[in-house]
CSV table of N, CA and C in Angstrom, one decimal:
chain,number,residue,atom,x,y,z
A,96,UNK,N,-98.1,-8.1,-1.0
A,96,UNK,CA,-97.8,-6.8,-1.6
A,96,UNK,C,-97.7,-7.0,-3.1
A,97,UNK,N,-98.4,-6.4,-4.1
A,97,UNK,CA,-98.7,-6.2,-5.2
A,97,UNK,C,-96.8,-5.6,-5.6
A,98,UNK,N,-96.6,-6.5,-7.0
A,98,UNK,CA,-95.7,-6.2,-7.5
A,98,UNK,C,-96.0,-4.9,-8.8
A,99,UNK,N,-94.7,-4.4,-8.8
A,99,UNK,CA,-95.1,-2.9,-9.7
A,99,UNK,C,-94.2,-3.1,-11.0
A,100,UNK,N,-93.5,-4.0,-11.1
A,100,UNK,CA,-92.8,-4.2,-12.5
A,100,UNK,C,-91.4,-3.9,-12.5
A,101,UNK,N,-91.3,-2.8,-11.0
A,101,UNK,CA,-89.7,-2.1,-11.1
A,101,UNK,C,-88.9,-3.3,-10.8
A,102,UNK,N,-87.5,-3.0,-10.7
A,102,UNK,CA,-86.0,-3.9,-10.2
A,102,UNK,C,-86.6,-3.3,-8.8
A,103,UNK,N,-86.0,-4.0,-8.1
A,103,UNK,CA,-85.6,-4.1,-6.6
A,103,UNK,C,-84.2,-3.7,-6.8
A,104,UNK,N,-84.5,-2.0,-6.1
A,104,UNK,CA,-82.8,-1.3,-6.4
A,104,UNK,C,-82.5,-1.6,-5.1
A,105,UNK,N,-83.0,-2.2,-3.8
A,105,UNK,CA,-82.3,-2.9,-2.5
A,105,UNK,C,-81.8,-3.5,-2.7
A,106,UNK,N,-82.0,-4.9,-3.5
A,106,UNK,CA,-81.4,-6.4,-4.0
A,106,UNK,C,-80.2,-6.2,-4.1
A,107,UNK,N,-79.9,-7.7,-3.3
A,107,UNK,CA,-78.3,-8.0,-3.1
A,107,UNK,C,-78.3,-8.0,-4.6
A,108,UNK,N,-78.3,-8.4,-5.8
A,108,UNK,CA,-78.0,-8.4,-7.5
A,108,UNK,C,-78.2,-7.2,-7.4
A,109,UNK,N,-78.9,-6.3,-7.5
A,109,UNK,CA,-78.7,-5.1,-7.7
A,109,UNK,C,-77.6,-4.5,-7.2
A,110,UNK,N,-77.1,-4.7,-6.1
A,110,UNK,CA,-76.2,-3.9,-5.3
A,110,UNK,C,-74.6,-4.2,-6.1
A,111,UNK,N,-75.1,-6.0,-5.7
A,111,UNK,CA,-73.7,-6.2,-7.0
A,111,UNK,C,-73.4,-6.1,-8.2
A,112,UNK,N,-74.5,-5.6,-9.2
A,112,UNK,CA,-74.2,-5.5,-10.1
A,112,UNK,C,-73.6,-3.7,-10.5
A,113,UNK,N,-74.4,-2.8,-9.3
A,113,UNK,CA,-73.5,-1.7,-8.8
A,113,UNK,C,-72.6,-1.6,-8.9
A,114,UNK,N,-71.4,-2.5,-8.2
A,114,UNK,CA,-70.7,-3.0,-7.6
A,114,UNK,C,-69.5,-3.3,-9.0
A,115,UNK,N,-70.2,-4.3,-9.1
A,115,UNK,CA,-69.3,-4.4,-10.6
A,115,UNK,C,-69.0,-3.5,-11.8
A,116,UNK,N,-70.4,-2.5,-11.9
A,116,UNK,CA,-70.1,-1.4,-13.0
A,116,UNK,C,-69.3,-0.4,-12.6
A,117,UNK,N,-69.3,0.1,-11.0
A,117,UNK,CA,-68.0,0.3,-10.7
A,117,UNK,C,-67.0,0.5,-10.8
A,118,UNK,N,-66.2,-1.0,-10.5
A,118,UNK,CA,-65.0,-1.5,-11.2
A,118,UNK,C,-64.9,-1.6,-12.1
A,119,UNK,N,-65.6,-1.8,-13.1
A,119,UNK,CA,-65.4,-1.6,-14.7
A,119,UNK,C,-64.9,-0.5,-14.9
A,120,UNK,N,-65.6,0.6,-14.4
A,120,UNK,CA,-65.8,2.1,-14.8
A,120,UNK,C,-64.2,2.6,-14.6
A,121,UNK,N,-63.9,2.5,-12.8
A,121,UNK,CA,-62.3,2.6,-12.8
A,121,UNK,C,-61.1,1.9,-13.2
A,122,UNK,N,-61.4,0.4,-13.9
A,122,UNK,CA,-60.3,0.0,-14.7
A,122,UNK,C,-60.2,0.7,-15.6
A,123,UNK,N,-61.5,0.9,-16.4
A,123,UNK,CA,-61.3,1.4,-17.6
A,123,UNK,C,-60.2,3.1,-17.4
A,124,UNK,N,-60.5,3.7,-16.4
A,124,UNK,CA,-59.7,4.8,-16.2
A,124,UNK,C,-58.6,5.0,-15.7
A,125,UNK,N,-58.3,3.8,-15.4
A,125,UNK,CA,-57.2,3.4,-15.0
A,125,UNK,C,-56.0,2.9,-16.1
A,126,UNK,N,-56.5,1.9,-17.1
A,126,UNK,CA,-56.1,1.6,-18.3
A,126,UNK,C,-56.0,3.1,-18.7
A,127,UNK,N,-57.1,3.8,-19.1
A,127,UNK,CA,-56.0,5.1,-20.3
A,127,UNK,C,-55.7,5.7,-19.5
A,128,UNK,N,-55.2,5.9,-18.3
A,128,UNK,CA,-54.5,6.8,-18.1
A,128,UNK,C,-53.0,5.6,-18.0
A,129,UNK,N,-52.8,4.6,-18.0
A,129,UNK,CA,-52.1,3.7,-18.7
A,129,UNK,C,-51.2,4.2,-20.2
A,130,UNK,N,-52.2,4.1,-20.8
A,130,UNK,CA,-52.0,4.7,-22.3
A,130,UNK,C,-51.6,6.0,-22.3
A,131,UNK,N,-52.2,7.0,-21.8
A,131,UNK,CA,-51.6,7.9,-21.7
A,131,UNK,C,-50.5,8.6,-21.4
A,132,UNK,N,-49.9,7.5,-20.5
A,132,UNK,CA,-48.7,7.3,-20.0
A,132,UNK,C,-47.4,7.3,-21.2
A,133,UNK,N,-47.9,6.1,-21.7
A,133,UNK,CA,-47.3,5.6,-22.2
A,133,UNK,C,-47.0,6.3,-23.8
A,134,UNK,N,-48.1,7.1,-24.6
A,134,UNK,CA,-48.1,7.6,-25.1
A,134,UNK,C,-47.4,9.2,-25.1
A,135,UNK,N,-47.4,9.8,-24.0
A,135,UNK,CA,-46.4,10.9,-23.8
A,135,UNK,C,-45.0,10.4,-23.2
A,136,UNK,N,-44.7,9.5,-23.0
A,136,UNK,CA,-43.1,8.8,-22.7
A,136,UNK,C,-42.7,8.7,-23.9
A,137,UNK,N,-43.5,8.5,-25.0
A,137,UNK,CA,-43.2,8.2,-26.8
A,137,UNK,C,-43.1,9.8,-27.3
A,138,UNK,N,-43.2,10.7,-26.6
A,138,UNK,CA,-43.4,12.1,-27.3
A,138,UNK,C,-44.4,12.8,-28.0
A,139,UNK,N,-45.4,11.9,-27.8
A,139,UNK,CA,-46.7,12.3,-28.1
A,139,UNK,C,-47.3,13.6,-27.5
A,140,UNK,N,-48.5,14.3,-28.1
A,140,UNK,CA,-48.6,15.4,-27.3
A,140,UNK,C,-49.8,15.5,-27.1
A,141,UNK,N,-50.6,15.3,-25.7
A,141,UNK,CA,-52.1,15.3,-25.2
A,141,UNK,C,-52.8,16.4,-25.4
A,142,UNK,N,-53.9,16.1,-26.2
A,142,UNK,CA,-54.4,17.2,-26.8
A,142,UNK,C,-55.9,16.9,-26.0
A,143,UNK,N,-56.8,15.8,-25.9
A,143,UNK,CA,-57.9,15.8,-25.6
A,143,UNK,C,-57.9,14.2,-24.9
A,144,UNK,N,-58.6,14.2,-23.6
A,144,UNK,CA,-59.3,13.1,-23.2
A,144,UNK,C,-60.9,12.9,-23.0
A,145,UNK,N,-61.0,11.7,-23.3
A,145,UNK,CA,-62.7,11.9,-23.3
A,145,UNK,C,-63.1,12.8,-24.1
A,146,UNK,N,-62.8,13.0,-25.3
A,146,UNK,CA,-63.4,14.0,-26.2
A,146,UNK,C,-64.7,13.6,-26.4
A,147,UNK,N,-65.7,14.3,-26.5
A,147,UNK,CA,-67.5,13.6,-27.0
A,147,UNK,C,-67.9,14.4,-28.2
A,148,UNK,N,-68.1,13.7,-29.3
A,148,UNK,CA,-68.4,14.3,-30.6
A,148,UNK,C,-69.7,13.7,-31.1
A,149,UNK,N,-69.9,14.0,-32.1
A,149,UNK,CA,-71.0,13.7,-32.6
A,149,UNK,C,-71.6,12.1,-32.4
A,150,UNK,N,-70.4,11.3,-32.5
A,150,UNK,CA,-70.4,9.6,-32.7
A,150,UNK,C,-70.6,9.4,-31.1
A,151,UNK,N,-69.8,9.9,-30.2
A,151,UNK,CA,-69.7,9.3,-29.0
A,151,UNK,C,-67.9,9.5,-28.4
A,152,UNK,N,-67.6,8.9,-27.9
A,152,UNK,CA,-66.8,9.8,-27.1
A,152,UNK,C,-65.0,9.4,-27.5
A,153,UNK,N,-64.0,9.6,-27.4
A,153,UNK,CA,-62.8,9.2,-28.3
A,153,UNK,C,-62.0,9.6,-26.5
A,154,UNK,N,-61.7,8.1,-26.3
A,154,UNK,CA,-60.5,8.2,-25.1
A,154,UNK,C,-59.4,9.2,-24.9
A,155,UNK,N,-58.8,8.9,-26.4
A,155,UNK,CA,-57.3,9.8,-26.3
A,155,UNK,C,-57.4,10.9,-27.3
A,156,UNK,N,-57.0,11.7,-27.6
A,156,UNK,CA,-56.6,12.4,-28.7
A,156,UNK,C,-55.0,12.8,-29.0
A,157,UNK,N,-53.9,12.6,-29.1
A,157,UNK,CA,-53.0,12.9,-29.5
A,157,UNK,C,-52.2,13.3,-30.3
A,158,UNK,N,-51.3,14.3,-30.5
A,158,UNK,CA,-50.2,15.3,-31.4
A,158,UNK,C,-49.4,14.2,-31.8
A,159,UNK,N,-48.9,13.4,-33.0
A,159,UNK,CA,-47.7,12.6,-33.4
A,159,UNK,C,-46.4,13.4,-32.6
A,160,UNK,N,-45.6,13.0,-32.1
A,160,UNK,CA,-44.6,13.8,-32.6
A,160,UNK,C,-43.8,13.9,-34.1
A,161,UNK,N,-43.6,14.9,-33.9
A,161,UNK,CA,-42.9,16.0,-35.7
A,161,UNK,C,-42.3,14.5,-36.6
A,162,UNK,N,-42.6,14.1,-37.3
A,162,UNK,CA,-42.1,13.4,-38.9
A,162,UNK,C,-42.2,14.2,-39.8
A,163,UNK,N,-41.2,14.5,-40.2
A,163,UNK,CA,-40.7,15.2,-41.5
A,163,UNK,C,-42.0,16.7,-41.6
A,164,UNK,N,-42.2,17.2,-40.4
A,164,UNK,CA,-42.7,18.2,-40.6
A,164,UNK,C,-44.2,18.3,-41.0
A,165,UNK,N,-44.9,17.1,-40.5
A,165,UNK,CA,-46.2,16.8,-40.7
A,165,UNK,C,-46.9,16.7,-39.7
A,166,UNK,N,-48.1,17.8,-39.6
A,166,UNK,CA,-49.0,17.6,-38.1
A,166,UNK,C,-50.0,16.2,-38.4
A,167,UNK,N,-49.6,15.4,-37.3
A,167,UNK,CA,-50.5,14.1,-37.6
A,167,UNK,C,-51.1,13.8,-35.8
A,168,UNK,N,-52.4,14.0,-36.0
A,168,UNK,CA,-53.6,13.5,-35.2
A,168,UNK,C,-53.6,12.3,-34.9
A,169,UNK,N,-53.4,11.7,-33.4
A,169,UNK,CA,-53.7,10.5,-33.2
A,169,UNK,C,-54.8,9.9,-32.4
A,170,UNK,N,-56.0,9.3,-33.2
A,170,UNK,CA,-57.1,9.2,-31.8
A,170,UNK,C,-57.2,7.8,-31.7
A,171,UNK,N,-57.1,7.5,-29.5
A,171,UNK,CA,-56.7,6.1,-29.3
A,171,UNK,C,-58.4,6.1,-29.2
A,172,UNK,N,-58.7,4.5,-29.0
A,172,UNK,CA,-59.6,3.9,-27.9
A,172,UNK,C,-58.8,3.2,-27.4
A,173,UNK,N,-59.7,3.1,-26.4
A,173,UNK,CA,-58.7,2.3,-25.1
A,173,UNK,C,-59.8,1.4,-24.8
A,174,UNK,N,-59.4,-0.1,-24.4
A,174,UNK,CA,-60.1,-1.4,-24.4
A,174,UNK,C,-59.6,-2.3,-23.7
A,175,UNK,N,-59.9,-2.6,-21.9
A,175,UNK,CA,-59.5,-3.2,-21.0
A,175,UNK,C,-60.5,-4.4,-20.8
A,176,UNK,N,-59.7,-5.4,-20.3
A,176,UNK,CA,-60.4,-6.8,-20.1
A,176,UNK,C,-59.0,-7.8,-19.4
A,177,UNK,N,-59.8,-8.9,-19.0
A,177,UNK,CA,-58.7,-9.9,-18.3
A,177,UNK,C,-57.7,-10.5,-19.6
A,178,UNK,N,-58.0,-10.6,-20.8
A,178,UNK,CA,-56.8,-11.1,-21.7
A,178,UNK,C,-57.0,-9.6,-23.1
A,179,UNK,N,-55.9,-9.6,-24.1
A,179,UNK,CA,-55.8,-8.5,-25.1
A,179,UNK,C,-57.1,-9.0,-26.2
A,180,UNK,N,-57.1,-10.5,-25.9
A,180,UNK,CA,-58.0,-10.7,-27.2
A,180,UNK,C,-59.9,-10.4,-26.6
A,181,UNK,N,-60.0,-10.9,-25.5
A,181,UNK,CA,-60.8,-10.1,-25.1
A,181,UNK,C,-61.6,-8.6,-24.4
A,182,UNK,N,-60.2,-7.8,-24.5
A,182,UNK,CA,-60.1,-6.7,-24.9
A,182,UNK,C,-60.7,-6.2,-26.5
A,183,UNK,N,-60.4,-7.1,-27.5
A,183,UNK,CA,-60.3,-6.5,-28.6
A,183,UNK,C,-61.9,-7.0,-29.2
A,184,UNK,N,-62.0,-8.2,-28.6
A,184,UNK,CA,-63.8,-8.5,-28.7
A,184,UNK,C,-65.1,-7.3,-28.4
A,185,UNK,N,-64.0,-6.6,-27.4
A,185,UNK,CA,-65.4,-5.8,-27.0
A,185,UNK,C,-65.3,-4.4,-28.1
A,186,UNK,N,-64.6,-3.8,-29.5
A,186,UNK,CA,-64.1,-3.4,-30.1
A,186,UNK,C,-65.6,-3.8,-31.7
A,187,UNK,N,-66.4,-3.0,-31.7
A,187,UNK,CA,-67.4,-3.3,-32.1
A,187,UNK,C,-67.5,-3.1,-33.5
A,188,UNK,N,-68.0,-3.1,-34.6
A,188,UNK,CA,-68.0,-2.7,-36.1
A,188,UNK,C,-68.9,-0.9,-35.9
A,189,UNK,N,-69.8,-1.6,-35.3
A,189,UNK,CA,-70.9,-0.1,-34.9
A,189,UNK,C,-70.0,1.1,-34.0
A,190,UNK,N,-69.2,0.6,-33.2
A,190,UNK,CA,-68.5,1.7,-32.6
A,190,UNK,C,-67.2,2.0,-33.1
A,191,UNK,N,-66.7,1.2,-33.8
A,191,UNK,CA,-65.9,2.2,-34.8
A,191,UNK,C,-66.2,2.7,-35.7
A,192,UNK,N,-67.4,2.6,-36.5
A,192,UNK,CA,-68.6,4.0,-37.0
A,192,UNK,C,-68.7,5.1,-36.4
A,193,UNK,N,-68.9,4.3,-35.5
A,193,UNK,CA,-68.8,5.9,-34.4
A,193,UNK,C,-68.0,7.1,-33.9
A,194,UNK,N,-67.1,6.3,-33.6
A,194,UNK,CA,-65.1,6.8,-33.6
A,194,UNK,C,-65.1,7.4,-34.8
A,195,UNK,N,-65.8,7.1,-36.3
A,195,UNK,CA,-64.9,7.6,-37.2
A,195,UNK,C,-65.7,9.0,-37.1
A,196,UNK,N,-67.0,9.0,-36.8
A,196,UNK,CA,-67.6,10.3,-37.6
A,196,UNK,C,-67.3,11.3,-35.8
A,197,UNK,N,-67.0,11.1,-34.8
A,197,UNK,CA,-66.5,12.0,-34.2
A,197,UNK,C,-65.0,12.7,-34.1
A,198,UNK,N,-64.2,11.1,-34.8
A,198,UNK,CA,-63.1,12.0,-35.5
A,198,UNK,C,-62.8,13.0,-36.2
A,199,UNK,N,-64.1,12.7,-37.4
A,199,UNK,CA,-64.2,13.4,-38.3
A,199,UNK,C,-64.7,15.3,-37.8
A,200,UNK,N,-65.7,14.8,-36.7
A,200,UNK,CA,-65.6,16.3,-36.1
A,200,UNK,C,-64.6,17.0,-35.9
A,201,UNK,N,-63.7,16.2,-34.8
A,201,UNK,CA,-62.7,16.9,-34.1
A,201,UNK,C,-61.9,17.4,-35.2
A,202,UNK,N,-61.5,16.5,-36.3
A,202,UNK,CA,-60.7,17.1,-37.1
A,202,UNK,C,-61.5,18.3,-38.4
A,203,UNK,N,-62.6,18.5,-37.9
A,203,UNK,CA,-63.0,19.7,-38.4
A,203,UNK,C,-63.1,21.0,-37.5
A,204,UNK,N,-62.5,20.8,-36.5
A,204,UNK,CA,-61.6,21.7,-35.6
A,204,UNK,C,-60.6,21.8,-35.8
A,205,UNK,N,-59.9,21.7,-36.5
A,205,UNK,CA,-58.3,21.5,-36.6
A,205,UNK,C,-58.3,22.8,-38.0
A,206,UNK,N,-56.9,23.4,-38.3
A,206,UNK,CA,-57.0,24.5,-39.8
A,206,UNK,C,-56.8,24.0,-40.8
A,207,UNK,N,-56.1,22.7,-40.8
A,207,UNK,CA,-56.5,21.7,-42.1
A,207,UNK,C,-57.8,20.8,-42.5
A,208,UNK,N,-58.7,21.2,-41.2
A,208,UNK,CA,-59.8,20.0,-41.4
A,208,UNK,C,-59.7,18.9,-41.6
A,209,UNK,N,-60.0,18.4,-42.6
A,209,UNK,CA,-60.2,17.3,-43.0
A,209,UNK,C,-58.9,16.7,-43.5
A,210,UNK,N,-58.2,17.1,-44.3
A,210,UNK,CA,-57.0,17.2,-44.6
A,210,UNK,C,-56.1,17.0,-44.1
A,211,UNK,N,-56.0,17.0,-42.7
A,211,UNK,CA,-55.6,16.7,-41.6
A,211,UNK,C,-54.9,15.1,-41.1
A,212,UNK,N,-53.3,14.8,-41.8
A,212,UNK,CA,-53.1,13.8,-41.7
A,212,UNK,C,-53.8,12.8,-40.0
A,213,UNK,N,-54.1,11.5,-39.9
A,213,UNK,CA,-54.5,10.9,-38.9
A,213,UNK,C,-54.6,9.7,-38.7
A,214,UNK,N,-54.5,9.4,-37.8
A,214,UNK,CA,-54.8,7.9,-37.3
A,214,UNK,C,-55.7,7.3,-36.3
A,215,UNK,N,-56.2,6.1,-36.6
A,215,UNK,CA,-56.8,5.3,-35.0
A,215,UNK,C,-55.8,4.4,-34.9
A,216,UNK,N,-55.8,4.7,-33.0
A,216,UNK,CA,-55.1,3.2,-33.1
A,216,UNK,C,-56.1,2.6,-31.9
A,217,UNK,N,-55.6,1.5,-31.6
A,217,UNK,CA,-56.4,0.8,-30.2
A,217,UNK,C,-55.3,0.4,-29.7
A,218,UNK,N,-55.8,0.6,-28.4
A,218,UNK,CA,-54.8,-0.1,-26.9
A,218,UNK,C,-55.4,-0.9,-26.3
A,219,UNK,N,-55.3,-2.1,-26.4
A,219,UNK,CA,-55.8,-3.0,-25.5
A,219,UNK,C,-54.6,-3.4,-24.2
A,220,UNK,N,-55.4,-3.5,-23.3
A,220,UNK,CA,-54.8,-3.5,-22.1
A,220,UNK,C,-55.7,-4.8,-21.4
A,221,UNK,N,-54.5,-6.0,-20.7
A,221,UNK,CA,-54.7,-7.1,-20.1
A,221,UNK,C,-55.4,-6.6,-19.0
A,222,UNK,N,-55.7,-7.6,-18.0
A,222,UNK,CA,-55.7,-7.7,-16.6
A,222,UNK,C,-54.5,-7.5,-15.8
A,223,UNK,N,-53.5,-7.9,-16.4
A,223,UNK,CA,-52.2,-7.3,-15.4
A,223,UNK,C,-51.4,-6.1,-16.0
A,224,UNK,N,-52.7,-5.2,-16.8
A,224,UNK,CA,-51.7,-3.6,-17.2
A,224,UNK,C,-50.7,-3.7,-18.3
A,225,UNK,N,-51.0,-4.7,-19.0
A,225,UNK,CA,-50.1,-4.9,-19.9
A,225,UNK,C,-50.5,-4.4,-21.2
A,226,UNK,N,-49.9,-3.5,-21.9
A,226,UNK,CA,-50.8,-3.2,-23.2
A,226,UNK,C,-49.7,-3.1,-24.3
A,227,UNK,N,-51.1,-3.6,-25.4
A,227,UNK,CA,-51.0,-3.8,-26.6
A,227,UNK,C,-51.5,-2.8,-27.5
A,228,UNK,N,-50.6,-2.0,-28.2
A,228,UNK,CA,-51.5,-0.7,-28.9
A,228,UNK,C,-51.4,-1.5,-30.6
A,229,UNK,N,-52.1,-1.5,-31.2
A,229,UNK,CA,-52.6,-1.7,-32.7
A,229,UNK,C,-53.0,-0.8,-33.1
A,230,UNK,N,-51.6,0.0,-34.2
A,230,UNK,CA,-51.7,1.2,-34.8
A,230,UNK,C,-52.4,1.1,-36.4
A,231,UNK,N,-53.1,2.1,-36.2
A,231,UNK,CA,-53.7,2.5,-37.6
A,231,UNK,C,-54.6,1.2,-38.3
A,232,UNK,N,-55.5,1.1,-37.2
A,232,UNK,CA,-55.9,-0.1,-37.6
A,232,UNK,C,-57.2,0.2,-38.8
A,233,UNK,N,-57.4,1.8,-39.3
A,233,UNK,CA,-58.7,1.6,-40.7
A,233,UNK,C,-57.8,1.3,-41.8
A,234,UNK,N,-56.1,1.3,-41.7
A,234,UNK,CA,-55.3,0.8,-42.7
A,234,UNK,C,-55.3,-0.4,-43.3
């Protein structure tokens, strides 16, 4: 039988690798809803998950809670792996390019725009659920 160039979407490797993007897919949603957890137990206020903007897509979106009367925007990524530092490897220069300019959208939804006090932070999250948020890290 003449080969055609395609994968073999039968293949045990194919199946597993299925298999594995999978699991990726529900850690990873599992982790922010982790974060998100944890971030409204702090009095944070859930404004958007999975936001998709121009850059690509922003896990969390979050209300600060009230400091001295200032509305402050908080947008997480969320970054799951078996240890925090390899969590934070996968944390790209290109994709936080990305992060910034769909930030920048969302907060051109907002009545201050741009003007719009804000932050990134990152949550990295272990293998055993354990997380590590790294606030305001374009500071």
């Amino acid at each position: 039988m003449a080969q055609t160039g395609k994968a073999d979407h039968d293949s045990p490797a194919h199946a597993a690798r299925q298999r594995r993007g999978a699991q990726a897919y529900h850690a990873g949603l599992s982790a922010e809803e982790a974060v998100l957890r944890r971030y409204l137990a702090a009095g944070y206020v859930d404004l958007e998950q999975r936001w998709r903007g121009p850059g690509g897509e922003i896990d969390l979106i979050f209300l600060a809670p009230e400091n001295a009367g200032a509305e402050e925007i908080v947008f997480v990524e969320v970054k799951a792996s078996k240890t925090h530092g390899r969590a934070a490897d996968h944390l790209k220069p290109a994709q936080l390019t990305r992060l910034c300019a769909s930030a920048e959208a969302y907060l051109g939804t907002r009545e201050a725009g741009l003007l719009t006090p804000m932050r990134l932070d990152v949550a990295l999250v272990d293998g055993t659920g354990v997380i590590e948020v790294l606030e305001n890290i374009l500071m």
